[in-house]
Amino acid sequence: MASKQVILVTGGAGFIGSHVVRRLVNRYPNYEVVNLDVLTYAGNLENLKDLESAPNYRFVKGDITDEAFVNQLFAEEHFDGIIHLAAESHVDRSITTPLAFVQTNVMGTANLLNAARKQWEASFQGKLFYHVSTDEVYGSLGKEGLFTETTSYDPRSPYSASKASSDHLVRAYWHTYGLPIVISNCSNNYGPNQFPEKLIPLCINNIRKSLPLPIYGKGENVRDWLYVEDHATAIDLVYHQGKHGETYNIGGHNEWTNIDLVRQLCAIMDTKLGREAGTSAQLITFVKDRAGHDLRYAIDAAKIEQELGWTPSLQFEEGLTKTVDWYLANQTWLDNITSGDYQGYYEQQYHSR
Ligand code: NAD
Ligand code: TYD
């Protein structure tokens, strides 16, 4: 059994964070898992309802950009490890409110790094700061090639630029102070609990309501999709077995153009909803492209596969079907989060496209 430790997970009430928290709480009963989240629009404690009475789980509401709060938390708690996921995560929002991304993703990460360094400075033995990042820091690929761990950083959106900045800060703490760190850069995730501003849950929500499916540009942009639980498995592995100071790329070997993906999703939804084949695809609507829209992301995951023995467990059709099943079985979850501010966001984001 893994030895006892206290792990701080930031952003645990969000999409990926909730799957990471669940995996740690269920798999490591002798770990104490502390979930720190400020509960932005993307944070939802409903995602973790099943863990509320777990004896090895605690939720702390707080803001990683609040230096005094972070320092106070680290003065009161003794964390052995930190898995840092809290972030502003949506590219479209970063185009409208870039400074919020700098504040949370850059300043928030710097606050955590500083607090960890101070708490652990007597001895870094047995400690680890794990920073969860994105493949978007590498920029945009042409039709060929894959992102490896040595691909130069070339972020192009305020979101990816803020994540790249945070990655650089994490590496700087490793080189300058010897803070034990590890970073992973993952491709696009999909699965249960993803906020319906991202492509897949947005389309699932619109298909069930027979609303237009907004496809940016010609729908030719390519993303490499990974089921969220496969990402959580990889995070668990990297946390426990990753080499300190290293970076691991995580990806699904699963490239899809947006238009092909949405057509596939429409076909699955037609079957699930008992609609005639081809019905949902009629909702596809091409709209104005995203500013600076990265053409293609694709990950070379050879390092994590060879060094840590990780591989994605699900084929895309299976993962997509599981995802659709989850959203259809949890329509109250969807209705609750799309009933308030979401309407305003949607109107602002899509009305002029
Ligand atoms: P998400 O937007 O669903 O969740 C982010 C969480 O962080 C929310 O619970 C939110 O309340 C919390 N948060 C935001 N600002 C905070 C603050 N100031 N203090 C405390 N908590 C705060 O994001 P996600 O999709 O789950 O992504 C999690 C991480 O994984 C991010 O760092 C993201 O960059 C990275 N990532 C995401 C993807 C993806 O496809 N979603 C892919 C690769 C990497
Ligand atoms: P998204 O889920 O926002 O992830 P990211 O921008 O981080 O890759 O978008 C995935 C792809 O889908 C991306 O190429 C943009 C596109 N997209 C649309 O065509 N329409 C939409 O309404 C959204 C949200 C995204």
mmCIF file with all atom_site columns, N, CA, C and O in Angstrom, residues 30-50:
data_model
loop_
_atom_site.group_PDB
_atom_site.id
_atom_site.type_symbol
_atom_site.label_atom_id
_atom_site.label_alt_id
_atom_site.label_comp_id
_atom_site.label_asym_id
_atom_site.label_entity_id
_atom_site.label_seq_id
_atom_site.pdbx_PDB_ins_code
_atom_site.Cartn_x
_atom_site.Cartn_y
_atom_site.Cartn_z
_atom_site.occupancy
_atom_site.B_iso_or_equiv
_atom_site.pdbx_formal_charge
_atom_site.auth_seq_id
_atom_site.auth_comp_id
_atom_site.auth_asym_id
_atom_site.auth_atom_id
_atom_site.pdbx_PDB_model_num
ATOM 1  N N  . ASN A 1 30 ? -5.390  5.627  2.181   1.00 0.00 ? 30 ASN A N  1
ATOM 2  C CA . ASN A 1 30 ? -4.562  6.225  3.247   1.00 0.00 ? 30 ASN A CA 1
ATOM 3  C C  . ASN A 1 30 ? -3.958  7.572  2.852   1.00 0.00 ? 30 ASN A C  1
ATOM 4  O O  . ASN A 1 30 ? -3.164  8.133  3.595   1.00 0.00 ? 30 ASN A O  1
ATOM 5  N N  . TYR A 1 31 ? -4.326  8.093  1.691   1.00 0.00 ? 31 TYR A N  1
ATOM 6  C CA . TYR A 1 31 ? -3.951  9.474  1.352   1.00 0.00 ? 31 TYR A CA 1
ATOM 7  C C  . TYR A 1 31 ? -5.042  10.396 1.865   1.00 0.00 ? 31 TYR A C  1
ATOM 8  O O  . TYR A 1 31 ? -6.211  10.030 1.877   1.00 0.00 ? 31 TYR A O  1
ATOM 9  N N  . GLU A 1 32 ? -4.641  11.612 2.238   1.00 0.00 ? 32 GLU A N  1
ATOM 10 C CA . GLU A 1 32 ? -5.625  12.634 2.533   1.00 0.00 ? 32 GLU A CA 1
ATOM 11 C C  . GLU A 1 32 ? -5.648  13.558 1.321   1.00 0.00 ? 32 GLU A C  1
ATOM 12 O O  . GLU A 1 32 ? -4.607  14.143 0.974   1.00 0.00 ? 32 GLU A O  1
ATOM 13 N N  . VAL A 1 33 ? -6.785  13.652 0.671   1.00 0.00 ? 33 VAL A N  1
ATOM 14 C CA . VAL A 1 33 ? -6.874  14.463 -0.553  1.00 0.00 ? 33 VAL A CA 1
ATOM 15 C C  . VAL A 1 33 ? -7.612  15.761 -0.235  1.00 0.00 ? 33 VAL A C  1
ATOM 16 O O  . VAL A 1 33 ? -8.768  15.749 0.192   1.00 0.00 ? 33 VAL A O  1
ATOM 17 N N  . VAL A 1 34 ? -6.914  16.884 -0.411  1.00 0.00 ? 34 VAL A N  1
ATOM 18 C CA . VAL A 1 34 ? -7.501  18.193 -0.147  1.00 0.00 ? 34 VAL A CA 1
ATOM 19 C C  . VAL A 1 34 ? -7.759  18.872 -1.493  1.00 0.00 ? 34 VAL A C  1
ATOM 20 O O  . VAL A 1 34 ? -6.823  19.075 -2.273  1.00 0.00 ? 34 VAL A O  1
ATOM 21 N N  . ASN A 1 35 ? -9.014  19.193 -1.741  1.00 0.00 ? 35 ASN A N  1
ATOM 22 C CA . ASN A 1 35 ? -9.401  19.821 -3.004  1.00 0.00 ? 35 ASN A CA 1
ATOM 23 C C  . ASN A 1 35 ? -9.572  21.320 -2.783  1.00 0.00 ? 35 ASN A C  1
ATOM 24 O O  . ASN A 1 35 ? -10.475 21.749 -2.079  1.00 0.00 ? 35 ASN A O  1
ATOM 25 N N  . LEU A 1 36 ? -8.670  22.107 -3.374  1.00 0.00 ? 36 LEU A N  1
ATOM 26 C CA . LEU A 1 36 ? -8.754  23.572 -3.267  1.00 0.00 ? 36 LEU A CA 1
ATOM 27 C C  . LEU A 1 36 ? -9.339  24.131 -4.556  1.00 0.00 ? 36 LEU A C  1
ATOM 28 O O  . LEU A 1 36 ? -8.762  23.959 -5.636  1.00 0.00 ? 36 LEU A O  1
ATOM 29 N N  . ASP A 1 37 ? -10.465 24.816 -4.425  1.00 0.00 ? 37 ASP A N  1
ATOM 30 C CA . ASP A 1 37 ? -11.119 25.349 -5.619  1.00 0.00 ? 37 ASP A CA 1
ATOM 31 C C  . ASP A 1 37 ? -11.909 26.585 -5.219  1.00 0.00 ? 37 ASP A C  1
ATOM 32 O O  . ASP A 1 37 ? -12.560 26.600 -4.168  1.00 0.00 ? 37 ASP A O  1
ATOM 33 N N  . VAL A 1 38 ? -11.884 27.619 -6.068  1.00 0.00 ? 38 VAL A N  1
ATOM 34 C CA . VAL A 1 38 ? -12.630 28.842 -5.743  1.00 0.00 ? 38 VAL A CA 1
ATOM 35 C C  . VAL A 1 38 ? -14.064 28.773 -6.276  1.00 0.00 ? 38 VAL A C  1
ATOM 36 O O  . VAL A 1 38 ? -14.884 29.633 -5.970  1.00 0.00 ? 38 VAL A O  1
ATOM 37 N N  . LEU A 1 39 ? -14.353 27.720 -7.065  1.00 0.00 ? 39 LEU A N  1
ATOM 38 C CA . LEU A 1 39 ? -15.680 27.526 -7.661  1.00 0.00 ? 39 LEU A CA 1
ATOM 39 C C  . LEU A 1 39 ? -16.062 28.691 -8.582  1.00 0.00 ? 39 LEU A C  1
ATOM 40 O O  . LEU A 1 39 ? -16.982 29.460 -8.296  1.00 0.00 ? 39 LEU A O  1
ATOM 41 N N  . THR A 1 40 ? -15.309 28.842 -9.649  1.00 0.00 ? 40 THR A N  1
ATOM 42 C CA . THR A 1 40 ? -15.707 29.761 -10.719 1.00 0.00 ? 40 THR A CA 1
ATOM 43 C C  . THR A 1 40 ? -16.909 29.135 -11.415 1.00 0.00 ? 40 THR A C  1
ATOM 44 O O  . THR A 1 40 ? -17.387 28.069 -11.017 1.00 0.00 ? 40 THR A O  1
ATOM 45 N N  . TYR A 1 41 ? -17.343 29.740 -12.514 1.00 0.00 ? 41 TYR A N  1
ATOM 46 C CA . TYR A 1 41 ? -18.459 29.163 -13.294 1.00 0.00 ? 41 TYR A CA 1
ATOM 47 C C  . TYR A 1 41 ? -18.162 27.705 -13.661 1.00 0.00 ? 41 TYR A C  1
ATOM 48 O O  . TYR A 1 41 ? -19.086 26.899 -13.844 1.00 0.00 ? 41 TYR A O  1
ATOM 49 N N  . ALA A 1 42 ? -16.858 27.347 -13.779 1.00 0.00 ? 42 ALA A N  1
ATOM 50 C CA . ALA A 1 42 ? -16.482 25.999 -14.241 1.00 0.00 ? 42 ALA A CA 1
ATOM 51 C C  . ALA A 1 42 ? -16.359 24.996 -13.095 1.00 0.00 ? 42 ALA A C  1
ATOM 52 O O  . ALA A 1 42 ? -16.249 23.798 -13.340 1.00 0.00 ? 42 ALA A O  1
ATOM 53 N N  . GLY A 1 43 ? -16.357 25.484 -11.871 1.00 0.00 ? 43 GLY A N  1
ATOM 54 C CA . GLY A 1 43 ? -16.196 24.599 -10.713 1.00 0.00 ? 43 GLY A CA 1
ATOM 55 C C  . GLY A 1 43 ? -17.563 24.218 -10.168 1.00 0.00 ? 43 GLY A C  1
ATOM 56 O O  . GLY A 1 43 ? -18.434 25.076 -9.998  1.00 0.00 ? 43 GLY A O  1
ATOM 57 N N  . ASN A 1 44 ? -17.754 22.938 -9.881  1.00 0.00 ? 44 ASN A N  1
ATOM 58 C CA . ASN A 1 44 ? -19.092 22.490 -9.498  1.00 0.00 ? 44 ASN A CA 1
ATOM 59 C C  . ASN A 1 44 ? -18.955 21.322 -8.520  1.00 0.00 ? 44 ASN A C  1
ATOM 60 O O  . ASN A 1 44 ? -18.511 20.234 -8.891  1.00 0.00 ? 44 ASN A O  1
ATOM 61 N N  . LEU A 1 45 ? -19.371 21.551 -7.284  1.00 0.00 ? 45 LEU A N  1
ATOM 62 C CA . LEU A 1 45 ? -19.231 20.482 -6.287  1.00 0.00 ? 45 LEU A CA 1
ATOM 63 C C  . LEU A 1 45 ? -20.158 19.299 -6.553  1.00 0.00 ? 45 LEU A C  1
ATOM 64 O O  . LEU A 1 45 ? -19.945 18.212 -6.023  1.00 0.00 ? 45 LEU A O  1
ATOM 65 N N  . GLU A 1 46 ? -21.158 19.511 -7.429  1.00 0.00 ? 46 GLU A N  1
ATOM 66 C CA . GLU A 1 46 ? -22.009 18.378 -7.848  1.00 0.00 ? 46 GLU A CA 1
ATOM 67 C C  . GLU A 1 46 ? -21.152 17.278 -8.482  1.00 0.00 ? 46 GLU A C  1
ATOM 68 O O  . GLU A 1 46 ? -21.504 16.105 -8.439  1.00 0.00 ? 46 GLU A O  1
ATOM 69 N N  . ASN A 1 47 ? -20.027 17.701 -9.092  1.00 0.00 ? 47 ASN A N  1
ATOM 70 C CA . ASN A 1 47 ? -19.150 16.726 -9.757  1.00 0.00 ? 47 ASN A CA 1
ATOM 71 C C  . ASN A 1 47 ? -18.570 15.714 -8.777  1.00 0.00 ? 47 ASN A C  1
ATOM 72 O O  . ASN A 1 47 ? -18.088 14.658 -9.180  1.00 0.00 ? 47 ASN A O  1
ATOM 73 N N  . LEU A 1 48 ? -18.564 16.066 -7.483  1.00 0.00 ? 48 LEU A N  1
ATOM 74 C CA . LEU A 1 48 ? -17.909 15.219 -6.479  1.00 0.00 ? 48 LEU A CA 1
ATOM 75 C C  . LEU A 1 48 ? -18.877 14.781 -5.385  1.00 0.00 ? 48 LEU A C  1
ATOM 76 O O  . LEU A 1 48 ? -18.446 14.413 -4.291  1.00 0.00 ? 48 LEU A O  1
ATOM 77 N N  . LYS A 1 49 ? -20.152 14.798 -5.688  1.00 0.00 ? 49 LYS A N  1
ATOM 78 C CA . LYS A 1 49 ? -21.179 14.481 -4.679  1.00 0.00 ? 49 LYS A CA 1
ATOM 79 C C  . LYS A 1 49 ? -20.959 13.104 -4.049  1.00 0.00 ? 49 LYS A C  1
ATOM 80 O O  . LYS A 1 49 ? -21.135 12.915 -2.850  1.00 0.00 ? 49 LYS A O  1
ATOM 81 N N  . ASP A 1 50 ? -20.506 12.164 -4.874  1.00 0.00 ? 50 ASP A N  1
ATOM 82 C CA . ASP A 1 50 ? -20.298 10.793 -4.382  1.00 0.00 ? 50 ASP A CA 1
ATOM 83 C C  . ASP A 1 50 ? -19.167 10.699 -3.355  1.00 0.00 ? 50 ASP A C  1
ATOM 84 O O  . ASP A 1 50 ? -19.048 9.688  -2.662  1.00 0.00 ? 50 ASP A O  1
#
